[in-house]
CSV table of C-alpha atoms in Angstrom, one decimal:
chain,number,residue,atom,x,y,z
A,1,UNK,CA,184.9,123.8,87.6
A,2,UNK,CA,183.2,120.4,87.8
A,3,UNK,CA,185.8,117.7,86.1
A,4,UNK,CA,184.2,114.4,84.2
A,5,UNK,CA,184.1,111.6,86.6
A,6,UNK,CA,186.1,108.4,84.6
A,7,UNK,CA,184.8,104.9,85.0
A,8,UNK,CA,188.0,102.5,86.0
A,9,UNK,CA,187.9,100.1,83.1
A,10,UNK,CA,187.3,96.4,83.2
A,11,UNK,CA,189.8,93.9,84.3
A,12,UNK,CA,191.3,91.9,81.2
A,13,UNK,CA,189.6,88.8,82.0
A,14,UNK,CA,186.1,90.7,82.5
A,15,UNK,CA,183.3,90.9,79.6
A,16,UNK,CA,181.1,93.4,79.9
A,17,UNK,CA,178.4,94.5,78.0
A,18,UNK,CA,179.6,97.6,75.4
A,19,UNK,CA,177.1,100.3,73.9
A,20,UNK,CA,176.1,97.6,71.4
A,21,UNK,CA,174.8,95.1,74.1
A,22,UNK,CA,173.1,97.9,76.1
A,23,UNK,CA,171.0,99.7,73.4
A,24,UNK,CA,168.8,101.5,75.7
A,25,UNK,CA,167.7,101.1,79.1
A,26,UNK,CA,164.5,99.7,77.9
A,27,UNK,CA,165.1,96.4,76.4
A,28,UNK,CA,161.5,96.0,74.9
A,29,UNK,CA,161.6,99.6,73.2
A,30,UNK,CA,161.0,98.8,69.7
A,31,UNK,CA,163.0,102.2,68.5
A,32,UNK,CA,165.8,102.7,70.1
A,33,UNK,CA,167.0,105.9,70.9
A,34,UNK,CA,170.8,106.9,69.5
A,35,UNK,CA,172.9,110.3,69.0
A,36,UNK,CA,172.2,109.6,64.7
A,37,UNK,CA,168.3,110.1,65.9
A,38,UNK,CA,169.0,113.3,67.6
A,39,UNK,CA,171.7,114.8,64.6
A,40,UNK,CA,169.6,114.0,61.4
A,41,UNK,CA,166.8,115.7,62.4
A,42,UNK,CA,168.4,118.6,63.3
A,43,UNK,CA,169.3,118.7,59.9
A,44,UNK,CA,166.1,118.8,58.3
A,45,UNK,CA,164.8,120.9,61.0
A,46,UNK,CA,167.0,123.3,60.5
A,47,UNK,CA,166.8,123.8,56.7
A,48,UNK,CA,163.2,122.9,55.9
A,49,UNK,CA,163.0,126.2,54.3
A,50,UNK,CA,160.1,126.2,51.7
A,51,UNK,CA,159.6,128.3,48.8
A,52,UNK,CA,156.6,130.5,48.6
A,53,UNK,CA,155.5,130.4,52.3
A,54,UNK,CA,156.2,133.2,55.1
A,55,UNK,CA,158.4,131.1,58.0
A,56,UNK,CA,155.7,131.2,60.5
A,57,UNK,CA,153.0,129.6,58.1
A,58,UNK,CA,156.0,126.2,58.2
A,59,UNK,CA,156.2,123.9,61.0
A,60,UNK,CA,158.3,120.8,61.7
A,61,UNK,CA,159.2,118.8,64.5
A,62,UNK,CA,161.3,115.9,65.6
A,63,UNK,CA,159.8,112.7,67.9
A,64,UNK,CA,156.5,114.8,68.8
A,65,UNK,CA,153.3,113.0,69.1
A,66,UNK,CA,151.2,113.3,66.1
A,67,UNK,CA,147.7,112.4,67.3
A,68,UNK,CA,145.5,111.7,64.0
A,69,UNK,CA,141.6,109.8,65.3
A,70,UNK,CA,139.2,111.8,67.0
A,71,UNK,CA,137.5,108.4,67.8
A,72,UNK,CA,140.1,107.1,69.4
A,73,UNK,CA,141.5,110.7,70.9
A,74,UNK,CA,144.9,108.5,72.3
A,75,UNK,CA,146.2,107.0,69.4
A,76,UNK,CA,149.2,108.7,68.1
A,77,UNK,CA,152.7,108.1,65.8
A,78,UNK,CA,155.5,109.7,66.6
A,79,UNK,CA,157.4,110.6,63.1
A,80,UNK,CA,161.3,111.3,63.8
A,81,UNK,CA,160.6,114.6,61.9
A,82,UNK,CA,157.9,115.9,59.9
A,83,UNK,CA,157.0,119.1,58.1
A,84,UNK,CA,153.8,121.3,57.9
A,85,UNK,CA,152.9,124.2,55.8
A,86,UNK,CA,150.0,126.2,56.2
A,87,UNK,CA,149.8,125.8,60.0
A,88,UNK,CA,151.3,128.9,62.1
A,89,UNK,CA,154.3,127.2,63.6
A,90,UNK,CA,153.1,128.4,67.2
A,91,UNK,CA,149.7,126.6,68.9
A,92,UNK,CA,146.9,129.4,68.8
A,93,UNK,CA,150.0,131.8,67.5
A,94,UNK,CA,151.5,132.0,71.0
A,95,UNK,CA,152.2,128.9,72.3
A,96,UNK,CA,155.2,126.0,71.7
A,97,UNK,CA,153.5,122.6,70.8
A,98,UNK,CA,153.5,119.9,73.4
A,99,UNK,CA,152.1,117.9,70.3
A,100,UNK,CA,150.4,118.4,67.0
A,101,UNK,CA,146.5,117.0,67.1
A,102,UNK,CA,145.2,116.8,63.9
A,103,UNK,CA,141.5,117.6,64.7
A,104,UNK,CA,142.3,120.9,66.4
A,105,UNK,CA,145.3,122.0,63.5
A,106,UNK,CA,143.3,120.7,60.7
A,107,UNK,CA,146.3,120.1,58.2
A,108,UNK,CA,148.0,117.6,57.9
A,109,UNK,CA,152.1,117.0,57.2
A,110,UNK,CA,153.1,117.2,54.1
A,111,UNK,CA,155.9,115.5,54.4
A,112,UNK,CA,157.3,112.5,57.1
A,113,UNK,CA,160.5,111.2,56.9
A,114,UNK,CA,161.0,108.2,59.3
A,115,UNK,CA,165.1,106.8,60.7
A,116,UNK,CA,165.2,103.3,60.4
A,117,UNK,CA,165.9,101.0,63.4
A,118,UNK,CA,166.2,97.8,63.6
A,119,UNK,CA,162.9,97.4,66.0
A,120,UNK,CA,160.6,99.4,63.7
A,121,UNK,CA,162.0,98.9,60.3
A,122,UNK,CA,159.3,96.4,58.9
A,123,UNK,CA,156.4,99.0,60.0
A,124,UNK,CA,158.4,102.0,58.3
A,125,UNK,CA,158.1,99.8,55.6
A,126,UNK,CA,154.5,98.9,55.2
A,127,UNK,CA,155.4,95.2,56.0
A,128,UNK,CA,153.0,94.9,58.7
A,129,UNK,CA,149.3,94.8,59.5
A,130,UNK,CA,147.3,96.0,62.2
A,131,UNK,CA,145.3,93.7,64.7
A,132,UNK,CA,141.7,94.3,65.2
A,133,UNK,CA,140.8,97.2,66.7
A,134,UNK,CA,144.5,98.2,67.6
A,135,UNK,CA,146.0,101.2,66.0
A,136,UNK,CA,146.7,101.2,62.2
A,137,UNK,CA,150.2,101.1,61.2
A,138,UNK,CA,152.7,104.0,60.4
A,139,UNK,CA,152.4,103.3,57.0
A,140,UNK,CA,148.5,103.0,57.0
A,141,UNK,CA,148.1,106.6,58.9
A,142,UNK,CA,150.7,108.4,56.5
A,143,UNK,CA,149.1,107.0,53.2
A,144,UNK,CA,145.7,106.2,54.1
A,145,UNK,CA,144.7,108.8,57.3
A,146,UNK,CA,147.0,111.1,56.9
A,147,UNK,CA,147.3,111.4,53.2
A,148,UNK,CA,150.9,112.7,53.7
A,149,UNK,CA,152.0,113.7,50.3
A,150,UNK,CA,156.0,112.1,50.5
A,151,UNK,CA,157.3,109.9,52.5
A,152,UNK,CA,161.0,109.2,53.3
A,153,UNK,CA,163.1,107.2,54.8
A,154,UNK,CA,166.7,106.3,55.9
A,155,UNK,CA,168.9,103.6,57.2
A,156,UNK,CA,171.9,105.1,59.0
A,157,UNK,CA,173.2,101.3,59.0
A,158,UNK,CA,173.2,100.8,55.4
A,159,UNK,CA,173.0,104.5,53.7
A,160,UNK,CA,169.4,103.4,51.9
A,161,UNK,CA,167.3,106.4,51.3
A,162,UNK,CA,163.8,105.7,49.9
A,163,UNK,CA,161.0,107.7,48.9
A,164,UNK,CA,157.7,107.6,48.1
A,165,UNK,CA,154.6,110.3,46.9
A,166,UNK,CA,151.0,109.8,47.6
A,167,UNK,CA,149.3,109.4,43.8
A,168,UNK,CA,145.8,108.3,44.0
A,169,UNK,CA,145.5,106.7,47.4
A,170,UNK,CA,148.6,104.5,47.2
A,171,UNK,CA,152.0,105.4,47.8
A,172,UNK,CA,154.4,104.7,44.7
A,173,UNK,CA,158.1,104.0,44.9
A,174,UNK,CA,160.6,107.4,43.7
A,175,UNK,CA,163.4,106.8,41.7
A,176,UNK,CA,165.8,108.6,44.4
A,177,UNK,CA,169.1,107.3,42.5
A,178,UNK,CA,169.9,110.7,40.4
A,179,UNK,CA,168.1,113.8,42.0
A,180,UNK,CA,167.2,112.6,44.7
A,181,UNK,CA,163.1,113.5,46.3
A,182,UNK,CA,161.9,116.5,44.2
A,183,UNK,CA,159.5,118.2,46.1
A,184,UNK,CA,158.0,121.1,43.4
A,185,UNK,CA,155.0,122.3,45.7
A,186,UNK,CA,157.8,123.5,48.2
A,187,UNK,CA,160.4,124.4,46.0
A,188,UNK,CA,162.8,121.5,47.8
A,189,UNK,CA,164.6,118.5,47.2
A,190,UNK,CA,165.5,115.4,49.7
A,191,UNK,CA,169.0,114.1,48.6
A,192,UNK,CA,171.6,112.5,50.4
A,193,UNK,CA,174.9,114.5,51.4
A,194,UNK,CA,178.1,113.6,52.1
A,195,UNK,CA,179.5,116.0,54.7
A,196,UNK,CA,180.3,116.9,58.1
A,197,UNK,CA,177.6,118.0,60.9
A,198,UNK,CA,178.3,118.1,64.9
A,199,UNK,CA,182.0,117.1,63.6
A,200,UNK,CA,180.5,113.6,62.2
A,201,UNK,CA,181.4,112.9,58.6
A,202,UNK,CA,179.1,110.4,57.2
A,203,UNK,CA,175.8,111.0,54.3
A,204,UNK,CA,173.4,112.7,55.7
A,205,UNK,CA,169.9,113.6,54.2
A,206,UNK,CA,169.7,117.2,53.3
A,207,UNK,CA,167.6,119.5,52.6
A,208,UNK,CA,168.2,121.5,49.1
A,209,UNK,CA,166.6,123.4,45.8
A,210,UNK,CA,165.2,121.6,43.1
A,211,UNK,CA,168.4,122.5,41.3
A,212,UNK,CA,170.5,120.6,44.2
A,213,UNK,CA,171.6,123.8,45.6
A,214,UNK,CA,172.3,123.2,49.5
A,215,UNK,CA,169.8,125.4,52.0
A,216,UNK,CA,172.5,126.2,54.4
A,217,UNK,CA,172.8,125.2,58.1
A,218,UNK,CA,173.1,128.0,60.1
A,219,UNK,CA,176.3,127.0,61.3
A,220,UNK,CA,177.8,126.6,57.5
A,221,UNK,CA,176.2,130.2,56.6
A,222,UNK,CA,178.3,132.1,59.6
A,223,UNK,CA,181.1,130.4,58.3
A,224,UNK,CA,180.7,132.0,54.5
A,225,UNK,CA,180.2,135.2,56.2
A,226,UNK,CA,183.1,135.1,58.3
A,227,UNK,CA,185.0,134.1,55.1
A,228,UNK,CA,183.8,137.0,53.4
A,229,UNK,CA,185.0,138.9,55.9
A,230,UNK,CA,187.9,137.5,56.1
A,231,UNK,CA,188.2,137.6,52.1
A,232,UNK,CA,186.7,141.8,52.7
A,233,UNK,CA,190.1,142.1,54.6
A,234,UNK,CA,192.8,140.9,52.6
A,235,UNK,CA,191.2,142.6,50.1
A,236,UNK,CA,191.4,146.4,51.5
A,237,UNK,CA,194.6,145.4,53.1
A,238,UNK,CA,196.1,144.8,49.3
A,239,UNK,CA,194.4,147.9,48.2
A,240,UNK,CA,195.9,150.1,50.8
A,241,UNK,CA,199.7,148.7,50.0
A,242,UNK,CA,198.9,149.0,46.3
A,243,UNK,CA,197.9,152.4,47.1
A,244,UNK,CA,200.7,153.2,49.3
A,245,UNK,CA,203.5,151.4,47.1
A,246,UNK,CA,202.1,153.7,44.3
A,247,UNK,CA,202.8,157.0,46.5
A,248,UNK,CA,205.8,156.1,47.0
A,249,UNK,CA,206.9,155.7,43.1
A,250,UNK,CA,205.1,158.7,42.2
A,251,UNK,CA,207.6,160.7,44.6
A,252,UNK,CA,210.2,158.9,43.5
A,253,UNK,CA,209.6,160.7,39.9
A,254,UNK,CA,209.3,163.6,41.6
A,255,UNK,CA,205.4,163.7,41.7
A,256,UNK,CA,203.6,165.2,45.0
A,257,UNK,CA,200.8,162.7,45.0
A,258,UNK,CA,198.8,165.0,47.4
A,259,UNK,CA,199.5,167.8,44.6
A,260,UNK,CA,197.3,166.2,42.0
C-alpha cells in the first residue's frame, strides 16, 4: 500500500503562494481549470435524459472540441458541456468521439451550457467582438453558426444562472427566476438545486421534468433502491412477528392454528 506523501508546511514567517495565487500552471490560460469544472458537468451529463428519444439517438459531452467551419477546418469552441439529439451517441455507431465536427455529424447541439470563469466570462456573455479574420466569438457560433436553440450559463462564484433561447436569429433573455429553463422539445428543465454531489453541498444546475421533478443521478437512484429494500425488510420482518404473535394467541384460546 502506497501512503500519501505530505508536504512539510511553511515556516511562520514564509508567504507562499495558496491555490488562489496559483490558478493553473498556465498563467495566460484564459479558463482556468478547477474541481467545480469537472463536478457540474458530470451532473448534467449524467441526467441529460430527454423525453421522446431512444438513449443512443442523445449525445453530450463535457470540454470536447466542437469544430463548426469547413473553411477554416481548425477553428473550434470548446463548450463545458453540451447536448445533442438526433446524432447516435457513438462516431459511425462504433466509435468514442475524440471530438464532434459539425460537417461530418450534420446536427448541431441543441443545447450549450457554458461555467463562468473569470478569464472568459465577457465572451460567455456576448461582450466581445471578433477581430478580422480571427474566429468568431462563443456567443456568435452558438447564436449565429450554430443556431443552438438554449443557451445557459453559471457562475459558481456568485450562483447567477442565465438563460437564453434562439427566437428568430437573436438570442432573448429567459426569465429563469421561478421554473427555471423549460425545455418542451426534450421534455426537460434547467433549474438550479440545492444539494449534495461528490459530498459538496452547494446549488448546482440540474437537470429535471418540466414539472420540476429531479431526473436522478445514478448514485441518488441506488440509494432509493437500497431504501426500498431496506423498507421491503422491515416490512416482512413485522409481518412475520405479526404473524407469529397471532399463533401464539390463537393457542392460547385453545386454537391449533395449523388445524384451520
Amino acid at each position: 500500500m502506497t501512503l500519501p506523501i505530505h508536504v512539510s508546511p511553511p515556516l511562520p514567517h514564509h508567504t507562499l503562494p495558496t491555490m488562489y495565487d496559483l490558478p493553473s500552471e498556465d498563467p495566460e490560460e484564459p479558463g482556468l481549470p478547477d474541481t467545480f469544472h469537472e463536478l457540474q458537468p458530470q451532473i448534467l451529463q449524467l441526467t441529460f435524459i430527454p423525453q421522446g428519444w431512444e438513449s443512443d439517438q442523445v449525445f453530450s459531452a463535457t470540454d470536447l472540441n466542437l469544430y463548426y467551419d469547413l473553411q477554416h477546418t481548425l477553428w473550434h469552441k470548446r463548450p463545458d458541456w453540451f447536448g445533442v439529439v438526433g446524432v447516435d451517441r457513438f462516431y459511425n455507431q462504433q466509435d468514442l468521439r475524440l471530438s464532434y465536427v459539425l460537417w461530418q455529424e450534420q446536427v448541431s447541439p441543441c443545447m450549450v451550457v457554458e461555467l463562468l470563469s473569470p478569464g472568459t466570462e465577457d465572451e460567455d456573455l456576448g461582450q466581445t467582438s471578433s477581430e478580422p479574420h480571427q474566429p468568431p466569438t462563443k456567443w456568435q457560433v452558438y447564436e449565429q453558426i450554430l443556431r443552438v436553440p438554449y443557451y445557459a450559463i453559471f457562475s459558481r462564484y456568485t450562483n447567477e444562472f442565465r438563460a437564453f433561447q434562439l427566437i428568430g436569429d437573436r438570442y432573448e433573455t429567459v426569465d429563469v427566476s421561478n421554473g427555471g429553463l423549460l425545455i418542451p422539445e426534450l421534455g426537460l428543465s434547467l433549474r438550479l438545486w440545492q444539494g449534495r454531489y461528490r459530498r459538496f453541498n452547494r446549488l448546482w444546475l440540474r437537470w429535471m421534468t418540466l414539472e420540476g421533478e429531479l431526473i436522478l443521478l445514478p448514485e441518488e437512484e441506488a440509494e432509493i433502491a437500497k431504501q426500498q429494500a431496506t423498507e421491503a425488510q422491515q416490512q416482512a420482518a413485522e409481518a412475520e412477528q405479526r404473524a407469529a404473535q397471532l399463533e401464539t394467541r390463537l393457542r392460547e384460546l385453545g386454537i391449533e392454528p395449523d388445524l384451520m
